[in-house]
């Protein structure tokens, strides 16, 4: 499809639409430009609503040749890294921005920019790393530096593997084996104690009859107790009445019948 545009000739409408789309996409990929009014509220002291973990800020005057050459590669890298790392819904892991030092020279001086172009990496509001260009290969060097700086963030964003059910059941099985081993050990210790002490499981022999009789006699003697004083007095009175011979032993009376005093 073609359309006539004045006397300049014909323009292909399809090519015009593609050109317009490419221009709009390039405008969308351009990083925001910060100045002394917007820089601190976004990079140094971000508000609660703007949850950005780190910023990549390019400091360069717009009129400098090296800055103009690096502007397009920097915008392309910004789009690639932001689409790769910003996978969460509420939080942004990285954002890219530009500061025109021709307009905000004081801001560039406050951020210790000593050459052009200079790129600072900020993490949680603090300057973390710095890259400085100015050669003919700034695009390749900047791409390598960004890969070194942001690859750690990309690795941290990779999801961790989910543990399988086997990994959960293994500790439980190990605990059961340990408990079973403890029970078996206690049983073996008790069995060894019984076997090594025959007195615990053999019948004890009965006490001899003689020992039993002696114990019985001693018990009866103890129960009888000492004689009373009344009984001793009656025995003495009998001796006085019958004579001394009745109180002496019989052997003495037989041996000394003819003795005269």
Short mmCIF file of C-alpha atoms in Angstrom, two decimals:
data_model
loop_
_atom_site.label_atom_id
_atom_site.label_comp_id
_atom_site.label_asym_id
_atom_site.label_seq_id
_atom_site.Cartn_x
_atom_site.Cartn_y
_atom_site.Cartn_z
CA UNK A 1 0.00 0.00 0.00
CA UNK A 2 1.33 3.42 -0.98
CA UNK A 3 0.12 6.99 -0.54
CA UNK A 4 1.04 10.22 -2.31
CA UNK A 5 2.53 12.96 -0.15
CA UNK A 6 2.72 16.23 -2.06
CA UNK A 7 5.22 16.53 -4.85
CA UNK A 8 7.99 14.78 -2.97
CA UNK A 9 6.96 11.40 -4.26
CA UNK A 10 5.36 8.31 -2.77
CA UNK A 11 5.93 6.92 0.77
CA UNK A 12 5.25 3.31 1.73
CA UNK A 13 2.74 3.33 4.60
CA UNK A 14 4.07 0.02 6.00
CA UNK A 15 7.58 1.43 6.22
CA UNK A 16 6.26 4.56 7.92
CA UNK A 17 4.46 2.46 10.55
CA UNK A 18 7.54 0.36 11.24
CA UNK A 19 9.63 3.53 11.58
CA UNK A 20 7.13 5.02 14.01
CA UNK A 21 7.09 1.82 16.07
CA UNK A 22 10.88 1.69 16.23
CA UNK A 23 11.04 5.32 17.32
CA UNK A 24 8.46 4.74 20.07
CA UNK A 25 10.30 1.64 21.31
CA UNK A 26 13.60 3.54 21.39
CA UNK A 27 11.93 6.30 23.38
CA UNK A 28 10.57 3.70 25.78
CA UNK A 29 14.02 2.16 26.33
CA UNK A 30 15.68 5.47 27.15
CA UNK A 31 16.64 5.57 30.87
CA UNK A 32 15.23 8.45 32.95
CA UNK A 33 17.29 11.62 33.28
CA UNK A 34 17.82 12.75 36.89
CA UNK A 35 18.73 16.21 38.11
CA UNK A 36 19.53 17.69 41.52
CA UNK A 37 15.83 17.65 42.40
CA UNK A 38 15.02 14.06 41.47
CA UNK A 39 18.33 12.26 42.04
CA UNK A 40 18.42 11.99 45.84
CA UNK A 41 14.78 10.97 46.21
CA UNK A 42 15.29 8.01 43.88
CA UNK A 43 18.90 6.87 44.26
CA UNK A 44 20.27 8.02 47.62
CA UNK A 45 17.16 8.21 49.81
CA UNK A 46 14.41 6.31 48.00
CA UNK A 47 10.85 6.54 49.27
CA UNK A 48 8.95 3.53 50.56
CA UNK A 49 6.87 3.27 47.40
CA UNK A 50 9.91 3.06 45.11
CA UNK A 51 11.46 -0.30 46.04
CA UNK A 52 14.62 -0.44 43.86
CA UNK A 53 17.57 -2.43 45.17
CA UNK A 54 20.28 -0.87 42.98
CA UNK A 55 20.80 1.88 40.42
CA UNK A 56 23.22 2.16 37.47
CA UNK A 57 23.72 5.89 36.77
CA UNK A 58 25.63 7.29 33.78
CA UNK A 59 27.20 10.73 34.40
CA UNK A 60 28.13 12.50 31.21
CA UNK A 61 27.60 15.91 29.50
CA UNK A 62 25.32 15.62 26.51
CA UNK A 63 27.64 17.58 24.22
CA UNK A 64 30.69 15.31 24.76
CA UNK A 65 31.47 13.02 21.79
CA UNK A 66 32.16 9.93 23.89
CA UNK A 67 28.92 10.46 25.79
CA UNK A 68 26.92 10.70 22.56
CA UNK A 69 28.53 7.50 21.25
CA UNK A 70 27.78 5.64 24.49
CA UNK A 71 24.19 6.87 24.85
CA UNK A 72 22.61 4.23 22.58
CA UNK A 73 24.61 1.21 23.89
CA UNK A 74 23.87 2.31 27.47
CA UNK A 75 20.12 2.43 26.72
CA UNK A 76 20.24 -1.03 25.10
CA UNK A 77 22.08 -2.51 28.09
CA UNK A 78 19.59 -0.90 30.44
CA UNK A 79 16.67 -2.56 28.68
CA UNK A 80 18.38 -5.96 28.61
CA UNK A 81 19.38 -6.03 32.26
CA UNK A 82 16.12 -4.60 33.55
CA UNK A 83 14.08 -7.17 31.63
CA UNK A 84 16.34 -9.95 32.89
CA UNK A 85 16.50 -9.05 36.59
CA UNK A 86 13.19 -7.31 37.28
CA UNK A 87 11.03 -10.43 37.50
CA UNK A 88 9.22 -9.61 40.75
CA UNK A 89 5.91 -7.79 40.87
CA UNK A 90 6.43 -5.41 43.78
CA UNK A 91 10.23 -4.92 43.83
CA UNK A 92 12.75 -3.89 41.15
CA UNK A 93 16.25 -5.28 41.41
CA UNK A 94 17.98 -2.83 39.11
CA UNK A 95 17.23 0.46 37.33
CA UNK A 96 19.32 2.57 34.93
CA UNK A 97 19.42 6.39 34.83
CA UNK A 98 21.36 9.29 33.30
CA UNK A 99 22.62 12.58 34.74
CA UNK A 100 23.59 15.37 32.31
CA UNK A 101 26.66 16.94 33.87
CA UNK A 102 26.39 19.89 31.44
CA UNK A 103 23.22 20.90 33.29
CA UNK A 104 23.89 19.59 36.83
CA UNK A 105 27.63 20.03 37.26
CA UNK A 106 27.30 20.46 41.02
CA UNK A 107 25.49 17.13 41.35
CA UNK A 108 28.21 15.37 39.35
CA UNK A 109 30.89 16.90 41.56
CA UNK A 110 29.04 15.78 44.71
CA UNK A 111 29.04 12.21 43.35
CA UNK A 112 32.83 12.28 42.75
CA UNK A 113 32.64 12.29 38.95
CA UNK A 114 36.16 13.09 37.73
CA UNK A 115 36.00 12.00 34.09
CA UNK A 116 33.51 11.36 31.30
CA UNK A 117 31.74 9.10 30.89
CA UNK A 118 31.48 7.81 34.47
CA UNK A 119 29.02 5.11 35.61
CA UNK A 120 28.29 4.51 39.29
CA UNK A 121 26.57 1.49 40.73
CA UNK A 122 24.47 2.24 43.85
CA UNK A 123 23.23 -0.50 46.19
CA UNK A 124 20.67 0.52 48.82
CA UNK A 125 21.57 4.19 48.43
CA UNK A 126 25.36 3.74 48.71
CA UNK A 127 27.92 3.94 45.92
CA UNK A 128 29.20 0.40 45.43
CA UNK A 129 31.37 0.42 42.26
CA UNK A 130 32.55 2.83 39.53
CA UNK A 131 33.40 2.51 35.84
CA UNK A 132 35.18 5.25 33.86
CA UNK A 133 35.34 5.43 30.05
CA UNK A 134 36.81 7.75 27.46
CA UNK A 135 38.34 5.30 24.98
CA UNK A 136 37.16 4.03 21.61
CA UNK A 137 35.79 0.78 23.07
CA UNK A 138 33.60 2.15 25.82
CA UNK A 139 30.57 0.07 24.76
CA UNK A 140 32.36 -3.29 25.02
CA UNK A 141 34.16 -2.35 28.22
CA UNK A 142 30.95 -1.14 29.86
CA UNK A 143 29.12 -4.33 28.84
CA UNK A 144 31.86 -6.46 30.44
CA UNK A 145 31.79 -4.38 33.62
CA UNK A 146 28.01 -4.65 33.93
CA UNK A 147 28.24 -8.42 33.46
CA UNK A 148 30.72 -8.67 36.32
CA UNK A 149 28.64 -6.44 38.58
CA UNK A 150 25.16 -7.79 37.90
CA UNK A 151 25.82 -11.49 37.32
CA UNK A 152 25.75 -12.07 41.10
CA UNK A 153 22.27 -10.59 41.20
CA UNK A 154 21.16 -12.82 38.32
CA UNK A 155 22.45 -15.94 40.08
CA UNK A 156 20.70 -14.96 43.32
CA UNK A 157 17.39 -14.63 41.46
CA UNK A 158 17.46 -18.21 40.15
CA UNK A 159 14.86 -20.37 41.97
CA UNK A 160 16.16 -23.00 44.37
CA UNK A 161 15.27 -26.65 43.69
CA UNK A 162 12.37 -27.98 45.73
CA UNK A 163 13.26 -30.83 48.07
CA UNK A 164 11.62 -34.14 47.22
CA UNK A 165 9.64 -36.31 49.59
CA UNK A 166 12.56 -38.76 49.89
CA UNK A 167 14.71 -36.09 51.47
CA UNK A 168 12.01 -35.51 54.12
CA UNK A 169 11.57 -39.19 55.02
CA UNK A 170 15.29 -39.92 55.36
CA UNK A 171 15.76 -38.14 58.73
CA UNK A 172 12.70 -39.96 60.18
CA UNK A 173 14.09 -43.36 59.10
CA UNK A 174 17.48 -42.54 60.61
CA UNK A 175 15.85 -41.59 63.93
CA UNK A 176 13.96 -44.90 64.05
CA UNK A 177 17.17 -46.87 63.49
CA UNK A 178 18.92 -44.99 66.29
CA UNK A 179 16.07 -45.65 68.74
CA UNK A 180 16.00 -49.35 67.83
CA UNK A 181 19.76 -49.60 68.38
CA UNK A 182 19.43 -48.03 71.85
CA UNK A 183 16.68 -50.48 72.87
CA UNK A 184 18.71 -53.48 71.69
CA UNK A 185 21.76 -52.20 73.59
CA UNK A 186 19.79 -51.92 76.86
CA UNK A 187 18.42 -55.46 76.45
CA UNK A 188 21.91 -56.88 75.84
CA UNK A 189 23.30 -55.14 78.94
CA UNK A 190 20.51 -56.58 81.12
CA UNK A 191 21.06 -60.11 79.69
CA UNK A 192 24.80 -59.90 80.37
CA UNK A 193 24.17 -58.80 83.98
CA UNK A 194 21.89 -61.81 84.62
CA UNK A 195 24.23 -64.36 83.03
CA UNK A 196 27.35 -63.07 84.83
CA UNK A 197 25.63 -63.27 88.30
CA UNK A 198 24.35 -66.86 88.93
CA UNK A 199 22.99 -65.83 92.32
CA UNK A 200 20.24 -63.90 90.54
CA UNK A 201 18.80 -66.95 88.75
CA UNK A 202 19.95 -70.08 90.80
CA UNK A 203 17.99 -71.44 93.87
CA UNK A 204 19.75 -70.89 97.22
CA UNK A 205 20.40 -74.14 99.40
CA UNK A 206 18.35 -74.68 102.59
CA UNK A 207 19.96 -73.99 106.00
CA UNK A 208 21.30 -77.10 107.88
CA UNK A 209 19.03 -78.63 110.55
CA UNK A 210 21.66 -78.19 113.25
CA UNK A 211 21.83 -74.47 112.72
CA UNK A 212 18.06 -74.32 112.94
CA UNK A 213 18.06 -76.23 116.26
CA UNK A 214 20.69 -73.94 117.77
CA UNK A 215 18.74 -70.91 116.76
CA UNK A 216 15.60 -72.39 118.37
CA UNK A 217 17.39 -73.09 121.64
CA UNK A 218 18.80 -69.63 121.87
CA UNK A 219 15.39 -68.19 121.22
CA UNK A 220 13.80 -70.24 124.05
CA UNK A 221 16.52 -69.24 126.48
CA UNK A 222 16.06 -65.63 125.72
CA UNK A 223 12.31 -65.91 126.20
CA UNK A 224 12.62 -67.67 129.58
CA UNK A 225 14.47 -64.77 131.18
CA UNK A 226 16.25 -64.65 134.64
CA UNK A 227 14.74 -66.17 137.80
CA UNK A 228 13.06 -63.91 140.29
CA UNK A 229 14.51 -63.07 143.70
CA UNK A 230 11.55 -64.78 145.44
CA UNK A 231 12.50 -68.19 144.03
CA UNK A 232 16.14 -67.82 145.16
CA UNK A 233 14.99 -66.97 148.72
CA UNK A 234 12.84 -70.12 148.99
CA UNK A 235 15.77 -72.29 147.91
CA UNK A 236 17.99 -70.82 150.60
CA UNK A 237 15.35 -71.45 153.28
CA UNK A 238 15.19 -75.15 152.27
CA UNK A 239 18.95 -75.39 152.69
CA UNK A 240 18.77 -73.98 156.20
CA UNK A 241 16.07 -76.46 157.29
CA UNK A 242 17.52 -79.65 155.83
CA UNK A 243 21.12 -78.86 156.55
CA UNK A 244 24.12 -78.02 154.58
CA UNK A 245 24.32 -81.46 153.03
CA UNK A 246 21.21 -81.00 151.08
CA UNK A 247 22.66 -77.96 149.37
CA UNK A 248 26.01 -79.55 148.50
CA UNK A 249 26.56 -81.75 145.46
CA UNK A 250 25.98 -85.49 145.87
CA UNK A 251 29.58 -86.39 144.96
CA UNK A 252 30.84 -84.38 147.89
CA UNK A 253 28.56 -86.21 150.35
CA UNK A 254 29.76 -89.67 149.18
CA UNK A 255 33.48 -88.86 149.31
CA UNK A 256 33.47 -87.20 152.75
CA UNK A 257 31.07 -89.29 154.89
CA UNK A 258 33.70 -90.25 157.57
CA UNK A 259 35.37 -86.88 157.90
CA UNK A 260 35.38 -85.51 161.46
CA UNK A 261 36.00 -81.94 162.37
#
